[in-house]
Every structure is written in structure tokens, then in C-alpha cells.
Amino acid sequence: MTSLRQRLGGVATFVSSTAVTLLGLAMLTFFIGRVVPIDPVLKIVGDKASQEVYDRVFLELGLDKPLVVQFWNYVTSLLRGDFGISFSTARPVWTDLLDFFPATLELATIGVLIGIVLGVPMGVAAAYWREKWPDHVLRVVGLVGYSVPIFWLGLVALFVFYYKLNWVSGPGRVDVFFQGVVPNVTGAILIDSLLAGDMQVFRNAVSHMTLPALLLGYYSLAYISRMTRSVMLEQLGQEYILTARLKGASEFSVVMNHALRNAGIQLITVIALSYGGLLEGSVLIETIFSWPGIGNYIFSSLLAGDMNAVLGGTILVGTVFVLLNTFSDVLYRVLDPRSRGFGA
Amino acid sequence: MSFLKALAVSALALTAAVPALAETPSNTLVIADAIDDIITLDPGEVGEVAGVLVSQQIYQPLVNFNPEDPSDIVGVLAESWTVSEDGRTLTFTMNPNAVFASGNPVTAYDAEYSLRRVVQMGSRTAFIITQFGIDTDNVEEAIRATDANTLVITAGDTYAPSFLLYCLSSYAAGIVDSKLVQEHEVDGDFGNAWLKQDNSAGSGPYVLTRWDPKQSILLTRNDNYWGEAPGVERLFIQQMPESATQRLALERGDIDIANKLGPDDFDAIENNEDIAILEGRSATIYYMGLNVRNENLAHPEVVEALKYLVDYEGIADNIGRGTLAVHQTLVPDGFLGALDYTPYSLDVERARQLLDEAGVGPFTLDTVVWNVPPYTDFAQAIQATMAEAGVTLNLEVVDGGQWLDRYRNHTLDVWMGLWGPDYPDPHSNAKAFSVNRQDAPDGSDSLADRFGWDAGPLSPLAMEAVREQDTDTRRQMYEDIQRVHTDTSPFLYMFQEVRRVATRADVQGLVLGLTFSDDRYGGVTKD
């Protein structure tokens, strides 16, 4: 009984803290959106329309009402599940989000997987051979990934692998030839093409996705490998490692079974944050690769002063962050017995 | 487990990569452009550059002009027209062959509905029609079909017939299939919700198949097209905002037309034999507006001095690199009354003299600059030459939205901007730059008003010119207006844009328009 009550209490705490976080996020975005010097009316009517047209659109957008009333109206319709209409696409914001987010989700997921698969071993190696040549080499690789502007890397990669070598396809998600060939089920083209059993589209989509995914992967591997290194160094300096070695465990077992297992718990947070960062969408990568993702959606909506779209996108990204955070908390508890506390 | 899965997926991503097809489908023309600003495709309100480009392929006007010779006005949906003796009434006879994509014949009732619709919706482009003294109160009198073949338009005053005709050739005056649109009217919205995004109801060579906002637009050949059938089955317009990306995709053959290439990328493809570069006139003019409310700019000598402090040739050669031509009058080259008159060049000595005559010491001017090329480059070049004569130009680099906002509020000393006429008649520019509020039939603020300038006799003269019935006299009037305007106005005209579009060499028949985004794709073929 106690346990059930505790769990319910936990859920209630989670729901209310999530709600407060999202409300705060919406409020911040809303008021920042209203004070930035971008006039949405001007974006709609252009600079040549008459004052009457301008005034009419101003009223239509409800901009004459006090800010607090505008915000209240927004939040109440949000609670009814209505994200409003985006004037720059003339569609409900929710429809737009369902359209743009899967493209980012797909790219970010593959990107972060690349980051984990390559970044964690790199970090472990760097920590194990600390201040020896592997560490130096990996540090340079990591620093380049983290500090070279990603748009520059993107353009160079396009030039070399798409234009010169023709190993991969260029901008966009699939060739024009394959546009709209497979039905849109999940919005993720790799999954949709597999569902439709169309391997041609699948291969083409993979070919288009390779460069942007590798670049995002490189970017996140740079972060993940540096963090893995420092977490591993901390673990390798602990007494239990010395104990394990004294007990005669092999070096491989010491590093992989003892140190990495403990470091892994901390890495969950690092990886979750990295994934969350990629899920915001990378405006630069999306622009260079003509990728219809959420980053570009929010960015171009912001420039157009299309605040419904910006708010909807921000709330979506915020929710994703909260969910990732929660997920990594749960994983933490599962993997680390200490954090479960007593009586759980 | 998740590591294994991850490994499998990334290995797949690496090995399954196959070479690109590197060729667009032969029945589809792929056009790369920046389309993320389009908010509507309804011809009654469309306004963004790429939006107009799309709507021009779908909808047709009553009349149009020949882009090679804009003084040549030809009938499209109207077969012929007559002008009443007082010049106020135009009577159009419809082309009996014209049909809509739906198969419905194009009648005068459709034209009546479409033109009234623009006025009644009160859209942002309604001014193109309402400037003839036509408003919601009198529109049913002013625009009416007397039978299925005859449309009568009566302006509120006498205007040059060519002026009305040019306005009717504008994108705002595209004719919609009234039967179809009326079926989809909801709450008196004139079918706007239906036409805005998902549907089209025109008579042009293409129909709208699909618009994914901020992603792509697909147009398909209109099988009922009453003119010569278009050469390619589909036009696919892809969002590809980055110039360098467009260039690579064009060189690889993944796109057929690159609409947003910058000067650097044109340089890079100049010698590629697979690529052709089309050049056309664009009516867009780059200018600086000087706010004469500023105490220093109130001196005519100071205004004139600033005109000598711009390195026109240098900027055109080094920054424009083939995309700018020096132009110093208000009517763009190619329009009725255009004039080859370029009295100003960089002359710091002359400018210093003029500033001395005005008796002003070194002073500072504030300006906002749109944070994209070529504005940022212009601004820096001009800042440098002005400094030579002791004029400090304060640059505030801002986003496009703020840039427009500041200009509307006319609180700036200097505004660096562009002007693209909405229809190829000199009045579009003459009204903007030289007609003051009190002379404008609709009483609206012009650019002259925004910059605090009283155009004096030029203002009524410009309104006289637009009412002049004789074309040769009208041309002469604009020539006279321009000389005085260039010499005395606080508008510092610098350049006219040269349109450049890069295509694959096998793309033939693209005709570049005269005003922005009036390019005509109907006759394009690929072999």
C-alpha cells in the first residue's frame, strides 16, 4: 500500500514539475517573442500594403489585446490541445510539427548512435592511455569536431563526398525521383520505406542521410568522447580499480567490466543531453543539406515573427528534453542500486 | 544490446550508401529556390517572390506584355480591348478559346469575379486595383461583365490606358475559375482558405499538385491547357536556400535551375560547359533614401554631396560582379520612359565643396542595414567613401524584419533598400518616389512622404503623366520628371539589378520576366 501511494505521489510530482517547467518555457518564449523587434503584421502584409490592411491584420492576430490576455488565451487553447495556426504555413502548428519533427528525430537518432558507438570507445581509450599518443590524437579529433564550425565541415563534406567523389547523394531527404513514392506513415523516411518494402527508396534515403548524420555524429562524438574520458579517469583512479587489479583481473576486464560499467551510469546523462541537443535540430546542417527539420522550421518561423509556430516548436523541444531527462533518471535508478534508496 | 544495434545501424549507413542518380527525371524540371517565406498561393493575395513565381505558372491575366519589348502589350485571356474616348473605360473581349484546368470556359464573369475578389478581400495586393479609384463600395459598378464575352472596367478617373493594362498584367490580377472557387467559399472568404495552399483554379500551363510549406512545391502539366502544351510534365521547386549547395547540386545535375546563386558561385561555374547562365533585366532598383527631417540632410547641398560619395562603378564591379548595373533614375531600364542618365560618380573633392557651401561640419548619420549580402557589402563600401568627406555613417546591422519595420517608422537618417515595381509601368516607381500624400488619389503615404520630402511640382506632374492618353507625350513627361528627380530628390539611386539564373545546358526556353519573379516556365523543355 505504502509503496503504491509513494509511486502515485512520485507520478504526481513528476507531472506537476513537468507542467511547471513547460508553462515557464511557454511564458518565457511568449514574452521574448513579443518583445523582439519583429513585426509579424509587416511580414504578412508586406511593405506596400495600405494602413487599413495593416490595421485589419493587426486586429486579426489579436495583437491589440494586453500581453497577459494574449498569453492567457494561448495557454488555455494549448490546454485544449490547440497549438494554433501558423500563418507562415497556413496550417495548424501541430500538423507542421508532425511533418518536420520526424525528419529531425531520424537524423538526430542516427547521429547520436554514431556519437555513442565511436565516442565512448574513443573516450575509454583516451583515458586508459592518458597523456600518451592515443590520447593526444583523440583530443585533436575531438577538438576539431567540437570547435570547427559545422557549416564549414558540411560544405566541405558535400564538396568532397557528393560533388567530387559522388559517394553519397546531395541535399534533400531523397532524390526528386523518389519524392512521395512511399506513403508517409511515421514521417521517418528510412522506416517508411522499409514498411513499404521499397529498398530503392531506402537506399536512396540512406545515401542522402549519410553526410548530415555523420556530421551530427561527429559533433556529438566529440562531446561524448571528451566526457567519457573525464568520467573514466575519475573511475580509474578509484580504489576498487586497484582492488580489482590486485585480485588479478585482466586489464580488459578492469577497464570494461569495472570502470566503464560505473562510468556508464554517469554517461547516460551526457548522452541524453547530447541527444536532446541534436533533437532541437541543427539549423546550419539543415540549411546546408536542405533538410526539412524542426530547427529550420523554428528558425524561419522566428524570422517571420510567426510566434504560434515558434512556441509550438519550443514546447515540443522542451517536452522532448523533459522526457529524455526523466528517461535517464529512470535508467539511472535501474542501473545504480544506490539511487533507489531504501524500501523502494 | 543497444551498442550492437547502434553498430549495425551505423555500419548499414556506411556500406549501403550508393552513388546518387546525378540526373533529374527527364519529365521533371527541378528548380532550387528559397521558398520558406511563402505564406499563400491564392492569386488574390500572393506576394512573396517565389510565391508569385509559382502563381504565375498557374494563373493567367487578361493581358500581358512581351518581356523582350514591354511596350508591346498582348492579350492573354482577353482577345482584344477598346478604350473609351474619355480614357476612363476599358472594354475587353474575352478569348473564346481559353479554358480553365477544370475544363470550364474562361468567361468575362470569371474575370469580373477575380478582379472584384481582390478588392473585396482587401488583400495586401488590392492597392494595384484600388489605385484606380475602385473600392468595395463601387466595385460592382466599376468592374462588370456585360455578357460572357465582355468585361467593362471603369476607373474612377482618367488614366493612361497603358497604365491600367500594365496593372492588369500584374500577378494580383490573375483570373480564377469562379465556378470552382465559389463552390468552395466558406463564410464569405471568397474561397481563400481553399485556394491558399492545397488547390488551384487557373487556366495557365500548370496546376498545383502539392505544396509542402518550407519544403517543396510540385506543379503538374495542365492537361486542359488551351495554349501550346508545356514541354515538361512537372515543375518541382525545392527549398534549397544555400547558394553553395545549389551550385554543387546544379553541377552534379541534381537540379536543373538554380534561382538563388550568389556572385561567388556564378564565378565558380562560369566555365562549366554543362551549365548555361541566363541574364535578364530585373526592374529592382537599389537606392538610399535620405531623411530630410535630419537637420544636416535638410540642406540640398548636403544631399547632393552624398550623391558624390558613393563609388558606383567600384561597387558594381567588385561587389555586384555582373549582378548590378549602375542606374541613377527612378524608372528602371526596360520600362516606358526609361532614361540613360548617370550624372554622379565618386568625387570626394566636389562633395567637400558642397558640404562647405552648406556650412556643415563633420556629422554623423544613422542607418540600419539588412544582415544579408549585398546590403552589408554596400554599406561598408559607402561608409568608407563617405568618411573621406567627414560624413560618419553609423551602421546598425539588423534582420530583415526589423529592417522593414524601421523603414516604415521613418525615424532613420538613411535607409538603404531596394524597390521592385509591382507592374511594369513607370507609375509604380513615379508614385512611390515622387507623389506626395495630398496628390495621391488614395491619400496614401509614399516613399517621398516617408523621407519627409516635399516633391513640389514633381508630385502633380507625376499624376498628370499617369493620366496622359498619348504614349509619346507620356514617355517625354517621365523623362523630364526623372532628370529633375535625380538632381534634386533625397533619393540616391545606385543600381538596377541584373537577373542571373543558372540552368543545366539542356534546359531551353526559359523566359525571364521583367518585374520580380515573372519568369515564364510554360515553354521550357529538356532534351
PDB file of N, CA and C in Angstrom, chain B residues 409-483:
ATOM      1  N   ASN B 409       8.663  53.092 -39.955  1.00  0.00           N
ATOM      2  CA  ASN B 409       8.518  54.109 -38.910  1.00  0.00           C
ATOM      3  C   ASN B 409       9.231  55.408 -39.245  1.00  0.00           C
ATOM      4  N   HIS B 410       9.928  55.420 -40.369  1.00  0.00           N
ATOM      5  CA  HIS B 410      10.729  56.547 -40.854  1.00  0.00           C
ATOM      6  C   HIS B 410      11.358  57.409 -39.761  1.00  0.00           C
ATOM      7  N   THR B 411      12.121  56.743 -38.892  1.00  0.00           N
ATOM      8  CA  THR B 411      12.847  57.500 -37.883  1.00  0.00           C
ATOM      9  C   THR B 411      14.342  57.503 -38.182  1.00  0.00           C
ATOM     10  N   LEU B 412      14.708  56.960 -39.337  1.00  0.00           N
ATOM     11  CA  LEU B 412      16.125  56.830 -39.650  1.00  0.00           C
ATOM     12  C   LEU B 412      16.633  58.021 -40.430  1.00  0.00           C
ATOM     13  N   ASP B 413      17.939  58.246 -40.386  1.00  0.00           N
ATOM     14  CA  ASP B 413      18.529  59.279 -41.226  1.00  0.00           C
ATOM     15  C   ASP B 413      18.663  58.769 -42.668  1.00  0.00           C
ATOM     16  N   VAL B 414      19.130  57.545 -42.755  1.00  0.00           N
ATOM     17  CA  VAL B 414      19.388  56.977 -44.079  1.00  0.00           C
ATOM     18  C   VAL B 414      18.819  55.568 -44.111  1.00  0.00           C
ATOM     19  N   TRP B 415      18.168  55.208 -45.202  1.00  0.00           N
ATOM     20  CA  TRP B 415      17.709  53.837 -45.350  1.00  0.00           C
ATOM     21  C   TRP B 415      18.272  53.279 -46.629  1.00  0.00           C
ATOM     22  N   MET B 416      18.846  52.112 -46.523  1.00  0.00           N
ATOM     23  CA  MET B 416      19.452  51.503 -47.687  1.00  0.00           C
ATOM     24  C   MET B 416      18.541  50.363 -48.093  1.00  0.00           C
ATOM     25  N   GLY B 417      17.970  50.445 -49.286  1.00  0.00           N
ATOM     26  CA  GLY B 417      16.993  49.420 -49.604  1.00  0.00           C
ATOM     27  C   GLY B 417      16.825  49.164 -51.078  1.00  0.00           C
ATOM     28  N   LEU B 418      15.777  48.424 -51.378  1.00  0.00           N
ATOM     29  CA  LEU B 418      15.509  48.129 -52.777  1.00  0.00           C
ATOM     30  C   LEU B 418      14.046  48.419 -53.056  1.00  0.00           C
ATOM     31  N   TRP B 419      13.744  48.624 -54.311  1.00  0.00           N
ATOM     32  CA  TRP B 419      12.363  48.819 -54.711  1.00  0.00           C
ATOM     33  C   TRP B 419      12.116  47.988 -55.953  1.00  0.00           C
ATOM     34  N   GLY B 420      11.119  47.103 -55.866  1.00  0.00           N
ATOM     35  CA  GLY B 420      10.730  46.319 -57.035  1.00  0.00           C
ATOM     36  C   GLY B 420       9.325  46.712 -57.422  1.00  0.00           C
ATOM     37  N   PRO B 421       9.121  47.240 -58.641  1.00  0.00           N
ATOM     38  CA  PRO B 421       7.773  47.641 -59.041  1.00  0.00           C
ATOM     39  C   PRO B 421       6.845  46.435 -59.132  1.00  0.00           C
ATOM     40  N   ASP B 422       5.551  46.669 -58.881  1.00  0.00           N
ATOM     41  CA  ASP B 422       4.605  45.555 -58.887  1.00  0.00           C
ATOM     42  C   ASP B 422       4.023  45.308 -60.258  1.00  0.00           C
ATOM     43  N   TYR B 423       4.189  46.257 -61.138  1.00  0.00           N
ATOM     44  CA  TYR B 423       3.708  46.100 -62.509  1.00  0.00           C
ATOM     45  C   TYR B 423       4.630  46.956 -63.366  1.00  0.00           C
ATOM     46  N   PRO B 424       4.842  46.582 -64.627  1.00  0.00           N
ATOM     47  CA  PRO B 424       5.904  47.228 -65.403  1.00  0.00           C
ATOM     48  C   PRO B 424       5.484  48.566 -65.995  1.00  0.00           C
ATOM     49  N   ASP B 425       4.914  49.423 -65.181  1.00  0.00           N
ATOM     50  CA  ASP B 425       4.560  50.749 -65.654  1.00  0.00           C
ATOM     51  C   ASP B 425       5.373  51.753 -64.844  1.00  0.00           C
ATOM     52  N   PRO B 426       5.867  52.818 -65.494  1.00  0.00           N
ATOM     53  CA  PRO B 426       6.692  53.779 -64.759  1.00  0.00           C
ATOM     54  C   PRO B 426       5.982  54.377 -63.541  1.00  0.00           C
ATOM     55  N   HIS B 427       4.648  54.342 -63.544  1.00  0.00           N
ATOM     56  CA  HIS B 427       3.932  54.977 -62.441  1.00  0.00           C
ATOM     57  C   HIS B 427       4.199  54.280 -61.102  1.00  0.00           C
ATOM     58  N   SER B 428       4.442  52.974 -61.167  1.00  0.00           N
ATOM     59  CA  SER B 428       4.699  52.246 -59.919  1.00  0.00           C
ATOM     60  C   SER B 428       5.832  52.929 -59.160  1.00  0.00           C
ATOM     61  N   ASN B 429       6.883  53.302 -59.867  1.00  0.00           N
ATOM     62  CA  ASN B 429       8.008  53.987 -59.223  1.00  0.00           C
ATOM     63  C   ASN B 429       7.768  55.480 -59.066  1.00  0.00           C
ATOM     64  N   ALA B 430       7.156  56.094 -60.091  1.00  0.00           N
ATOM     65  CA  ALA B 430       6.942  57.535 -60.022  1.00  0.00           C
ATOM     66  C   ALA B 430       6.060  57.872 -58.827  1.00  0.00           C
ATOM     67  N   LYS B 431       5.042  57.058 -58.584  1.00  0.00           N
ATOM     68  CA  LYS B 431       4.159  57.324 -57.456  1.00  0.00           C
ATOM     69  C   LYS B 431       4.927  57.165 -56.141  1.00  0.00           C
ATOM     70  N   ALA B 432       5.702  56.094 -56.054  1.00  0.00           N
ATOM     71  CA  ALA B 432       6.398  55.826 -54.806  1.00  0.00           C
ATOM     72  C   ALA B 432       7.398  56.920 -54.459  1.00  0.00           C
ATOM     73  N   PHE B 433       8.126  57.373 -55.450  1.00  0.00           N
ATOM     74  CA  PHE B 433       9.247  58.262 -55.159  1.00  0.00           C
ATOM     75  C   PHE B 433       8.931  59.745 -55.322  1.00  0.00           C
ATOM     76  N   SER B 434       7.817  60.068 -55.993  1.00  0.00           N
ATOM     77  CA  SER B 434       7.630  61.493 -56.250  1.00  0.00           C
ATOM     78  C   SER B 434       6.223  62.036 -56.018  1.00  0.00           C
ATOM     79  N   VAL B 435       5.269  61.193 -55.637  1.00  0.00           N
ATOM     80  CA  VAL B 435       3.924  61.737 -55.407  1.00  0.00           C
ATOM     81  C   VAL B 435       3.682  61.866 -53.906  1.00  0.00           C
ATOM     82  N   ASN B 436       3.409  63.069 -53.458  1.00  0.00           N
ATOM     83  CA  ASN B 436       3.118  63.279 -52.038  1.00  0.00           C
ATOM     84  C   ASN B 436       1.667  62.924 -51.733  1.00  0.00           C
ATOM     85  N   ARG B 437       1.430  62.697 -50.453  1.00  0.00           N
ATOM     86  CA  ARG B 437       0.123  62.265 -49.956  1.00  0.00           C
ATOM     87  C   ARG B 437      -1.036  63.073 -50.539  1.00  0.00           C
ATOM     88  N   GLN B 438      -0.890  64.404 -50.554  1.00  0.00           N
ATOM     89  CA  GLN B 438      -2.035  65.243 -50.957  1.00  0.00           C
ATOM     90  C   GLN B 438      -2.402  65.073 -52.437  1.00  0.00           C
ATOM     91  N   ASP B 439      -1.465  64.561 -53.229  1.00  0.00           N
ATOM     92  CA  ASP B 439      -1.768  64.365 -54.648  1.00  0.00           C
ATOM     93  C   ASP B 439      -2.176  62.930 -54.966  1.00  0.00           C
ATOM     94  N   ALA B 440      -1.965  62.011 -54.020  1.00  0.00           N
ATOM     95  CA  ALA B 440      -2.290  60.607 -54.291  1.00  0.00           C
ATOM     96  C   ALA B 440      -3.793  60.409 -54.229  1.00  0.00           C
ATOM     97  N   PRO B 441      -4.383  59.755 -55.238  1.00  0.00           N
ATOM     98  CA  PRO B 441      -5.840  59.584 -55.244  1.00  0.00           C
ATOM     99  C   PRO B 441      -6.327  58.835 -54.003  1.00  0.00           C
ATOM    100  N   ASP B 442      -5.534  57.888 -53.497  1.00  0.00           N
ATOM    101  CA  ASP B 442      -5.979  57.145 -52.317  1.00  0.00           C
ATOM    102  C   ASP B 442      -5.422  57.744 -51.020  1.00  0.00           C
ATOM    103  N   GLY B 443      -4.751  58.910 -51.140  1.00  0.00           N
ATOM    104  CA  GLY B 443      -4.266  59.597 -49.942  1.00  0.00           C
ATOM    105  C   GLY B 443      -3.221  58.833 -49.154  1.00  0.00           C
ATOM    106  N   SER B 444      -2.542  57.886 -49.809  1.00  0.00           N
ATOM    107  CA  SER B 444      -1.599  57.060 -49.052  1.00  0.00           C
ATOM    108  C   SER B 444      -0.220  57.715 -49.004  1.00  0.00           C
ATOM    109  N   ASP B 445       0.544  57.320 -47.987  1.00  0.00           N
ATOM    110  CA  ASP B 445       1.917  57.793 -47.838  1.00  0.00           C
ATOM    111  C   ASP B 445       2.799  57.162 -48.895  1.00  0.00           C
ATOM    112  N   SER B 446       3.635  57.948 -49.523  1.00  0.00           N
ATOM    113  CA  SER B 446       4.588  57.385 -50.461  1.00  0.00           C
ATOM    114  C   SER B 446       5.962  57.378 -49.805  1.00  0.00           C
ATOM    115  N   LEU B 447       6.950  56.886 -50.535  1.00  0.00           N
ATOM    116  CA  LEU B 447       8.308  56.926 -50.018  1.00  0.00           C
ATOM    117  C   LEU B 447       8.753  58.372 -49.809  1.00  0.00           C
ATOM    118  N   ALA B 448       8.320  59.258 -50.719  1.00  0.00           N
ATOM    119  CA  ALA B 448       8.667  60.667 -50.573  1.00  0.00           C
ATOM    120  C   ALA B 448       8.205  61.175 -49.208  1.00  0.00           C
ATOM    121  N   ASP B 449       6.961  60.814 -48.831  1.00  0.00           N
ATOM    122  CA  ASP B 449       6.450  61.240 -47.523  1.00  0.00           C
ATOM    123  C   ASP B 449       7.252  60.615 -46.399  1.00  0.00           C
ATOM    124  N   ARG B 450       7.586  59.327 -46.566  1.00  0.00           N
ATOM    125  CA  ARG B 450       8.320  58.650 -45.500  1.00  0.00           C
ATOM    126  C   ARG B 450       9.646  59.340 -45.196  1.00  0.00           C
ATOM    127  N   PHE B 451      10.267  59.875 -46.244  1.00  0.00           N
ATOM    128  CA  PHE B 451      11.562  60.518 -46.020  1.00  0.00           C
ATOM    129  C   PHE B 451      11.421  62.035 -45.850  1.00  0.00           C
ATOM    130  N   GLY B 452      10.175  62.470 -45.627  1.00  0.00           N
ATOM    131  CA  GLY B 452       9.934  63.861 -45.285  1.00  0.00           C
ATOM    132  C   GLY B 452      10.152  64.836 -46.419  1.00  0.00           C
ATOM    133  N   TRP B 453      10.041  64.348 -47.638  1.00  0.00           N
ATOM    134  CA  TRP B 453      10.367  65.197 -48.782  1.00  0.00           C
ATOM    135  C   TRP B 453       9.116  65.725 -49.465  1.00  0.00           C
ATOM    136  N   ASP B 454       9.101  67.031 -49.690  1.00  0.00           N
ATOM    137  CA  ASP B 454       8.035  67.649 -50.474  1.00  0.00           C
ATOM    138  C   ASP B 454       8.509  67.698 -51.917  1.00  0.00           C
ATOM    139  N   ALA B 455       7.861  66.904 -52.779  1.00  0.00           N
ATOM    140  CA  ALA B 455       8.327  66.788 -54.167  1.00  0.00           C
ATOM    141  C   ALA B 455       7.973  68.020 -54.995  1.00  0.00           C
ATOM    142  N   GLY B 456       7.231  68.960 -54.411  1.00  0.00           N
ATOM    143  CA  GLY B 456       6.903  70.200 -55.119  1.00  0.00           C
ATOM    144  C   GLY B 456       6.139  69.934 -56.407  1.00  0.00           C
ATOM    145  N   PRO B 457       6.509  70.607 -57.495  1.00  0.00           N
ATOM    146  CA  PRO B 457       5.761  70.447 -58.748  1.00  0.00           C
ATOM    147  C   PRO B 457       5.873  69.044 -59.337  1.00  0.00           C
ATOM    148  N   LEU B 458       6.866  68.268 -58.923  1.00  0.00           N
ATOM    149  CA  LEU B 458       7.007  66.924 -59.481  1.00  0.00           C
ATOM    150  C   LEU B 458       5.815  66.045 -59.121  1.00  0.00           C
ATOM    151  N   SER B 459       5.258  66.309 -57.936  1.00  0.00           N
ATOM    152  CA  SER B 459       4.185  65.452 -57.449  1.00  0.00           C
ATOM    153  C   SER B 459       2.933  65.533 -58.336  1.00  0.00           C
ATOM    154  N   PRO B 460       2.380  66.750 -58.578  1.00  0.00           N
ATOM    155  CA  PRO B 460       1.234  66.807 -59.510  1.00  0.00           C
ATOM    156  C   PRO B 460       1.631  66.413 -60.931  1.00  0.00           C
ATOM    157  N   LEU B 461       2.870  66.678 -61.308  1.00  0.00           N
ATOM    158  CA  LEU B 461       3.304  66.343 -62.663  1.00  0.00           C
ATOM    159  C   LEU B 461       3.272  64.826 -62.880  1.00  0.00           C
ATOM    160  N   ALA B 462       3.690  64.071 -61.855  1.00  0.00           N
ATOM    161  CA  ALA B 462       3.678  62.614 -61.972  1.00  0.00           C
ATOM    162  C   ALA B 462       2.250  62.100 -62.106  1.00  0.00           C
ATOM    163  N   MET B 463       1.310  62.755 -61.414  1.00  0.00           N
ATOM    164  CA  MET B 463      -0.081  62.322 -61.540  1.00  0.00           C
ATOM    165  C   MET B 463      -0.643  62.707 -62.903  1.00  0.00           C
ATOM    166  N   GLU B 464      -0.139  63.812 -63.454  1.00  0.00           N
ATOM    167  CA  GLU B 464      -0.559  64.200 -64.804  1.00  0.00           C
ATOM    168  C   GLU B 464      -0.062  63.155 -65.809  1.00  0.00           C
ATOM    169  N   ALA B 465       1.177  62.704 -65.600  1.00  0.00           N
ATOM    170  CA  ALA B 465       1.766  61.753 -66.544  1.00  0.00           C
ATOM    171  C   ALA B 465       0.984  60.447 -66.589  1.00  0.00           C
ATOM    172  N   VAL B 466       0.476  60.030 -65.426  1.00  0.00           N
ATOM    173  CA  VAL B 466      -0.224  58.745 -65.422  1.00  0.00           C
ATOM    174  C   VAL B 466      -1.609  58.871 -66.061  1.00  0.00           C
ATOM    175  N   ARG B 467      -2.054  60.125 -66.257  1.00  0.00           N
ATOM    176  CA  ARG B 467      -3.371  60.328 -66.881  1.00  0.00           C
ATOM    177  C   ARG B 467      -3.238  60.656 -68.362  1.00  0.00           C
ATOM    178  N   GLU B 468      -2.016  60.879 -68.802  1.00  0.00           N
ATOM    179  CA  GLU B 468      -1.778  61.281 -70.197  1.00  0.00           C
ATOM    180  C   GLU B 468      -2.174  60.145 -71.155  1.00  0.00           C
ATOM    181  N   GLN B 469      -2.988  60.477 -72.132  1.00  0.00           N
ATOM    182  CA  GLN B 469      -3.504  59.448 -73.038  1.00  0.00           C
ATOM    183  C   GLN B 469      -2.517  59.116 -74.156  1.00  0.00           C
ATOM    184  N   ASP B 470      -1.702  60.099 -74.539  1.00  0.00           N
ATOM    185  CA  ASP B 470      -0.792  59.875 -75.652  1.00  0.00           C
ATOM    186  C   ASP B 470       0.523  59.275 -75.138  1.00  0.00           C
ATOM    187  N   THR B 471       0.893  58.124 -75.651  1.00  0.00           N
ATOM    188  CA  THR B 471       2.045  57.402 -75.098  1.00  0.00           C
ATOM    189  C   THR B 471       3.355  58.155 -75.279  1.00  0.00           C
ATOM    190  N   ASP B 472       3.527  58.814 -76.446  1.00  0.00           N
ATOM    191  CA  ASP B 472       4.791  59.525 -76.660  1.00  0.00           C
ATOM    192  C   ASP B 472       4.929  60.714 -75.720  1.00  0.00           C
ATOM    193  N   THR B 473       3.847  61.446 -75.550  1.00  0.00           N
ATOM    194  CA  THR B 473       3.876  62.570 -74.608  1.00  0.00           C
ATOM    195  C   THR B 473       4.157  62.062 -73.213  1.00  0.00           C
ATOM    196  N   ARG B 474       3.550  60.912 -72.897  1.00  0.00           N
ATOM    197  CA  ARG B 474       3.716  60.342 -71.566  1.00  0.00           C
ATOM    198  C   ARG B 474       5.186  59.984 -71.339  1.00  0.00           C
ATOM    199  N   ARG B 475       5.799  59.370 -72.339  1.00  0.00           N
ATOM    200  CA  ARG B 475       7.208  59.000 -72.221  1.00  0.00           C
ATOM    201  C   ARG B 475       8.059  60.243 -71.937  1.00  0.00           C
ATOM    202  N   GLN B 476       7.796  61.313 -72.709  1.00  0.00           N
ATOM    203  CA  GLN B 476       8.539  62.557 -72.546  1.00  0.00           C
ATOM    204  C   GLN B 476       8.394  63.121 -71.131  1.00  0.00           C
ATOM    205  N   MET B 477       7.167  63.021 -70.613  1.00  0.00           N
ATOM    206  CA  MET B 477       6.916  63.561 -69.273  1.00  0.00           C
ATOM    207  C   MET B 477       7.759  62.831 -68.229  1.00  0.00           C
ATOM    208  N   TYR B 478       7.832  61.497 -68.366  1.00  0.00           N
ATOM    209  CA  TYR B 478       8.624  60.740 -67.397  1.00  0.00           C
ATOM    210  C   TYR B 478      10.108  61.059 -67.520  1.00  0.00           C
ATOM    211  N   GLU B 479      10.554  61.290 -68.734  1.00  0.00           N
ATOM    212  CA  GLU B 479      11.967  61.644 -68.913  1.00  0.00           C
ATOM    213  C   GLU B 479      12.272  62.965 -68.199  1.00  0.00           C
ATOM    214  N   ASP B 480      11.361  63.923 -68.342  1.00  0.00           N
ATOM    215  CA  ASP B 480      11.569  65.215 -67.687  1.00  0.00           C
ATOM    216  C   ASP B 480      11.549  65.072 -66.168  1.00  0.00           C
ATOM    217  N   ILE B 481      10.575  64.315 -65.693  1.00  0.00           N
ATOM    218  CA  ILE B 481      10.455  64.134 -64.242  1.00  0.00           C
ATOM    219  C   ILE B 481      11.741  63.538 -63.687  1.00  0.00           C
ATOM    220  N   GLN B 482      12.264  62.560 -64.398  1.00  0.00           N
ATOM    221  CA  GLN B 482      13.419  61.831 -63.855  1.00  0.00           C
ATOM    222  C   GLN B 482      14.651  62.700 -63.711  1.00  0.00           C
ATOM    223  N   ARG B 483      14.908  63.561 -64.714  1.00  0.00           N
ATOM    224  CA  ARG B 483      16.116  64.394 -64.618  1.00  0.00           C
ATOM    225  C   ARG B 483      16.060  65.252 -63.360  1.00  0.00           C
TER     226      ARG B 483
END
